[in-house]
Structure formats: C-alpha cells, structure tokens
JSON list of C-alpha atoms in Angstrom, two decimals:
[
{"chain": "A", "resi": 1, "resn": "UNK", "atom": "CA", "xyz": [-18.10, 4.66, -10.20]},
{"chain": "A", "resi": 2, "resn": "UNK", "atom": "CA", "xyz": [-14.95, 3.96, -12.13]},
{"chain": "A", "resi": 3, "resn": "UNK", "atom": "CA", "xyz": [-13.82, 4.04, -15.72]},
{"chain": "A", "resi": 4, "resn": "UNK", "atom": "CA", "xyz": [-13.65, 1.15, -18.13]},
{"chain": "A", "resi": 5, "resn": "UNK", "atom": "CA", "xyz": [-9.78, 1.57, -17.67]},
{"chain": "A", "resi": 6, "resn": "UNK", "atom": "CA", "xyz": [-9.63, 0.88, -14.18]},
{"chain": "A", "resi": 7, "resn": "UNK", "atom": "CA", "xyz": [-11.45, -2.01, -14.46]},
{"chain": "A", "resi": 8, "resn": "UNK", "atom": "CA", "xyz": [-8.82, -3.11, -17.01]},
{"chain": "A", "resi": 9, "resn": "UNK", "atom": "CA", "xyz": [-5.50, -2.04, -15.31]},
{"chain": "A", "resi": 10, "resn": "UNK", "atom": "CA", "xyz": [-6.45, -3.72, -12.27]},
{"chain": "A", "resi": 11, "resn": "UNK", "atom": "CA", "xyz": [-8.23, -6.60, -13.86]},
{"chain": "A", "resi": 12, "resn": "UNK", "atom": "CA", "xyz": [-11.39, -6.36, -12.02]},
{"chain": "A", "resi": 13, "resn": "UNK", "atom": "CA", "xyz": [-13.98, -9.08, -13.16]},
{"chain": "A", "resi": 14, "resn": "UNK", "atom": "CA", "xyz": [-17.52, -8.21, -13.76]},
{"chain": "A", "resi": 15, "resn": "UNK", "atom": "CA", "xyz": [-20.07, -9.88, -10.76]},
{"chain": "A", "resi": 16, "resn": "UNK", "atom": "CA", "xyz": [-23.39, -8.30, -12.22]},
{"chain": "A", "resi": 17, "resn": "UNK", "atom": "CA", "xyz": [-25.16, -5.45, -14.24]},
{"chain": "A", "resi": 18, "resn": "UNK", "atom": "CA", "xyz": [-27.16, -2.61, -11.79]},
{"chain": "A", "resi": 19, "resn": "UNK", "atom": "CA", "xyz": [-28.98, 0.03, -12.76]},
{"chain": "A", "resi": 20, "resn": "UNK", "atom": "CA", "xyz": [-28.08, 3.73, -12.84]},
{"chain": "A", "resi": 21, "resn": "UNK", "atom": "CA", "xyz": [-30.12, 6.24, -12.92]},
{"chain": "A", "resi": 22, "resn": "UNK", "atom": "CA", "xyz": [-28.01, 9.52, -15.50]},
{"chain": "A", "resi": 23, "resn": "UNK", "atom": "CA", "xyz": [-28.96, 12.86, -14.49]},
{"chain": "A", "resi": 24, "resn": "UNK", "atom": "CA", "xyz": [-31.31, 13.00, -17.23]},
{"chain": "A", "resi": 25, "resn": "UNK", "atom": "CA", "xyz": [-33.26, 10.40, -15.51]},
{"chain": "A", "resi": 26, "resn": "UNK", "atom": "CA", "xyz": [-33.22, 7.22, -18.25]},
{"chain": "A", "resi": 27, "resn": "UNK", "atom": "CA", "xyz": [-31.86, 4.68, -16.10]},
{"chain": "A", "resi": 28, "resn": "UNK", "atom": "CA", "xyz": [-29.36, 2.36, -17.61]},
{"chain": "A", "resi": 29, "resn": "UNK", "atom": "CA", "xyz": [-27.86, -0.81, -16.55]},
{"chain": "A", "resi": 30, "resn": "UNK", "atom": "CA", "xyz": [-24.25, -1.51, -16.06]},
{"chain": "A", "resi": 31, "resn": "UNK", "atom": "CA", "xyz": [-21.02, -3.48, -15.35]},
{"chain": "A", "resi": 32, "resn": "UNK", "atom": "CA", "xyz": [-21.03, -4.55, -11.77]},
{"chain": "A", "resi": 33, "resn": "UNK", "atom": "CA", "xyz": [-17.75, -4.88, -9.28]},
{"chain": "A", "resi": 34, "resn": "UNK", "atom": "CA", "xyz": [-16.55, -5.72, -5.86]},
{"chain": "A", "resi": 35, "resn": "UNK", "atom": "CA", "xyz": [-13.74, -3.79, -4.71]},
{"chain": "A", "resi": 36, "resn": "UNK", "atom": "CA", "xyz": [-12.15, -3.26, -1.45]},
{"chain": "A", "resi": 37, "resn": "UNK", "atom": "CA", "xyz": [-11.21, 0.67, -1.30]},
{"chain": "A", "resi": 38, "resn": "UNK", "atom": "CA", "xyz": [-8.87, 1.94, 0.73]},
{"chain": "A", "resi": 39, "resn": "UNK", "atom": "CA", "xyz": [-7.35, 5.60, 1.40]},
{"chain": "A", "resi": 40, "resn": "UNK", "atom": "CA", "xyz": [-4.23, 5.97, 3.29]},
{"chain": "A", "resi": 41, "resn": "UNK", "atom": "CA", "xyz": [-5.25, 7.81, 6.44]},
{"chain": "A", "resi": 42, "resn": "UNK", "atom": "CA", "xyz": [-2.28, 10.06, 8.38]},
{"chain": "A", "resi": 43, "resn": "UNK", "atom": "CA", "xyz": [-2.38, 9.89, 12.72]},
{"chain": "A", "resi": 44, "resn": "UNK", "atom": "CA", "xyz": [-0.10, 11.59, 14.81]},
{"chain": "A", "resi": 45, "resn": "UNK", "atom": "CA", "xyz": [1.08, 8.71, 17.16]},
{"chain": "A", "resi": 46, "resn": "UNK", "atom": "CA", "xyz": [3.32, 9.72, 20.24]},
{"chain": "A", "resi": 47, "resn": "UNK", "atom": "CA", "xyz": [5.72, 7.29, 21.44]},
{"chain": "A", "resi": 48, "resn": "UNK", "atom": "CA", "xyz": [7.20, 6.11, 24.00]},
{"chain": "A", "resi": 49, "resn": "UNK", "atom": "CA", "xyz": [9.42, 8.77, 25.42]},
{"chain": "A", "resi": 50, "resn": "UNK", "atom": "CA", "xyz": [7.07, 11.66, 24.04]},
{"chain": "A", "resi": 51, "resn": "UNK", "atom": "CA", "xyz": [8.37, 11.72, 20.37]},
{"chain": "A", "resi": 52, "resn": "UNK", "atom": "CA", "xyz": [5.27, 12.12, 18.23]},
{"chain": "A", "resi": 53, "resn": "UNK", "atom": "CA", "xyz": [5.61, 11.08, 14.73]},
{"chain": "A", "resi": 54, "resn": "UNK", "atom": "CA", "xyz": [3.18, 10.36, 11.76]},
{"chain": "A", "resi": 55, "resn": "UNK", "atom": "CA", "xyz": [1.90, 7.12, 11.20]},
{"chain": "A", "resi": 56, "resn": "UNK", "atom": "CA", "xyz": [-0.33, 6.19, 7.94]},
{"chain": "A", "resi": 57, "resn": "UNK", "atom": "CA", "xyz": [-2.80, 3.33, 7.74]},
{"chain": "A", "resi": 58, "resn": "UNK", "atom": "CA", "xyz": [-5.15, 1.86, 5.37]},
{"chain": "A", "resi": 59, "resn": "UNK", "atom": "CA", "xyz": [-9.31, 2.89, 6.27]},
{"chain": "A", "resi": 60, "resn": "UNK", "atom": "CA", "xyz": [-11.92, 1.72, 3.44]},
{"chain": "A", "resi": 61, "resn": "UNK", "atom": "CA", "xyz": [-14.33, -0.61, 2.78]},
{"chain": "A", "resi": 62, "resn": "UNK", "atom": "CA", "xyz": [-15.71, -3.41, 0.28]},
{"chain": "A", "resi": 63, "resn": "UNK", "atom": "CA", "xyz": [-18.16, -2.13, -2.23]},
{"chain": "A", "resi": 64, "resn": "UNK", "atom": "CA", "xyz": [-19.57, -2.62, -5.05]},
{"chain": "A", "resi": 65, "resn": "UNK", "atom": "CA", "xyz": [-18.62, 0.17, -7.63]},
{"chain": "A", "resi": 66, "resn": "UNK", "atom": "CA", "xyz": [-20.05, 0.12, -10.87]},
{"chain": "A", "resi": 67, "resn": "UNK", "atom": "CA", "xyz": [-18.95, 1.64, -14.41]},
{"chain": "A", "resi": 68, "resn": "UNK", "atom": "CA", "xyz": [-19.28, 5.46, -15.41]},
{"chain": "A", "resi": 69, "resn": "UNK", "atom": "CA", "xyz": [-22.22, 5.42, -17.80]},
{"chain": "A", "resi": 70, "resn": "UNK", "atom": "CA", "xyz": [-21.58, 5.57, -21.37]},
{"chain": "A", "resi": 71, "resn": "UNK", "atom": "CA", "xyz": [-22.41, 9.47, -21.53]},
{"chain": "A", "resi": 72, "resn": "UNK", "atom": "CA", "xyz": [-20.45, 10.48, -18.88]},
{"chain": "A", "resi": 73, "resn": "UNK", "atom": "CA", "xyz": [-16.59, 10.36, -19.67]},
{"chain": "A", "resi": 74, "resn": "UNK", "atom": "CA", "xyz": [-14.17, 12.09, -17.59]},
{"chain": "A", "resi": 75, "resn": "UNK", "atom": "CA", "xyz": [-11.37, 13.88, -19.07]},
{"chain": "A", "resi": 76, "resn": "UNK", "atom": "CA", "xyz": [-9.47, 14.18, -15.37]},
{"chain": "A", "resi": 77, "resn": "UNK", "atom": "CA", "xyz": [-10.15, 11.39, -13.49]},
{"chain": "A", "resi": 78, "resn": "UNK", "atom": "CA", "xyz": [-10.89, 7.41, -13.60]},
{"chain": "A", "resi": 79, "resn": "UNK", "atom": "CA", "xyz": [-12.76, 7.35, -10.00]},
{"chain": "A", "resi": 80, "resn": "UNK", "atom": "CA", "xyz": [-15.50, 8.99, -8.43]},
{"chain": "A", "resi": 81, "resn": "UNK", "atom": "CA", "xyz": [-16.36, 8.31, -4.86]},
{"chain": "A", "resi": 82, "resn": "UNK", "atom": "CA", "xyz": [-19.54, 8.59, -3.71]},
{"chain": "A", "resi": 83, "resn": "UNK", "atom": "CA", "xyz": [-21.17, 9.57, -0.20]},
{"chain": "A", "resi": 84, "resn": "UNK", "atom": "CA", "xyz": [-21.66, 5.62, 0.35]},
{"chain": "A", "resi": 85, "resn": "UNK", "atom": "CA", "xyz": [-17.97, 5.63, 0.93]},
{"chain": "A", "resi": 86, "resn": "UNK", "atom": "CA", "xyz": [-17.05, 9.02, 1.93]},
{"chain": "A", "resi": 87, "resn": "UNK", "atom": "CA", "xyz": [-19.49, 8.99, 4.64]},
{"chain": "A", "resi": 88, "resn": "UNK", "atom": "CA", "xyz": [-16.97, 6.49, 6.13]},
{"chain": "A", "resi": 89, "resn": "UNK", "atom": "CA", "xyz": [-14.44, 9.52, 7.06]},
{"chain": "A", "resi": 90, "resn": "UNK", "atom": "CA", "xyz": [-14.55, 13.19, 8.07]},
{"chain": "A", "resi": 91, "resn": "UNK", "atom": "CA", "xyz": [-13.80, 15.36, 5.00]},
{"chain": "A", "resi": 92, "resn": "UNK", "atom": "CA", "xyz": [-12.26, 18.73, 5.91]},
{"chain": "A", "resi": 93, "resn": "UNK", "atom": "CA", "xyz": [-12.01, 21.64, 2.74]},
{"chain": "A", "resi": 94, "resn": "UNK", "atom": "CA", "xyz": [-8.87, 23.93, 3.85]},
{"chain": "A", "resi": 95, "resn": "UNK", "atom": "CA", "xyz": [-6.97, 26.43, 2.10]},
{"chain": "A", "resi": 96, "resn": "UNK", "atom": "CA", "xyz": [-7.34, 24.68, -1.12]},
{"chain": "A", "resi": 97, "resn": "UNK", "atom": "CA", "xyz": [-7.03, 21.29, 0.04]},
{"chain": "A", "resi": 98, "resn": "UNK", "atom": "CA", "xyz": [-9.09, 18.08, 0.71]},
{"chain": "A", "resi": 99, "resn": "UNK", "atom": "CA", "xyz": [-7.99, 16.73, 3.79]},
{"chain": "A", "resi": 100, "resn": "UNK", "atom": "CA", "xyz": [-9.56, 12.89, 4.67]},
{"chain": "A", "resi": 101, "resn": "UNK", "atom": "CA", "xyz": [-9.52, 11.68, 8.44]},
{"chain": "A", "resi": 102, "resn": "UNK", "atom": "CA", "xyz": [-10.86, 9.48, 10.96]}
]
C-alpha cells in the first residue's frame, strides 16, 4: 500500500479501483497502481585475485500496490510492503536491524 503522497511525488497514474478489506472488515474500494519495486540488495563478490568487495544490485518486482485506506494514515511512513513482495527475499531480524537478502 502507499500513501496518496507517493503517488503524487512520483506521479504514478491510477490503472483501476480494488477492493480492500480494513481490519474492521467493511471492505472498501480504492486507487489502483502498477509499480515496479525494487530494494537495493548487498553481495559479497570476490574478484579476481581474491579481493572480495561489496557489490549492490537492484531485486523487486512489478505489482500492483494500491492506496492506504482512508482510515488508516501513517504518521512514519508512506509505504507498507506486504508478504506478496517480501516473500520475494529472506528477511533476517538482528540486533535491532532488518537485514533484506537473496
């Protein structure tokens, strides 16, 4: 899902309503959007002579994402990711950090 001001910064165009379902189980419809999300994804790569370094490359996917409902307003953030997309990577929780991999 992301917020209204997303959809303006990047200038995303609307392809559709869908419906979503808000935890209090009235489903609603709303704006519709295909995006290609990506997350910058850190290897160690060892080169030729043995010198390992790190290398960073783009891993996502095309989606449609759809607008945060109308009751739900984040004061922190302007995405969340859902486990249609984050099933796409191995999530690792360490010492207070999120770490994203192949």
């Amino acid at each position: 899902m992301i917020s209204q001001k997303v959809v303006e910064e990047v200038g995303l165009v609307e392809n559709g309503v869908a419906p979503v379902s808000g935890i209090d189980g009235n489903v609603t419809l709303t704006g519709k959007y295909r995006v290609r999300i990506d997350i910058p994804i850190a290897s160690e790569v060892t080169l030729p002579g043995g010198r390992t370094v790190m290398d960073s490359v783009l891993r996502g996917k095309d989606m449609d994402v759809v607008l945060f409902l109308p009751s739900y307003k984040p004061e922190t953030h302007e995405v969340l990711l859902g486990m249609d997309f984050l099933s796409a990577f191995h999530l690792t929780m360490w010492n207070n950090m999120y770490i994203l991999s192949n």
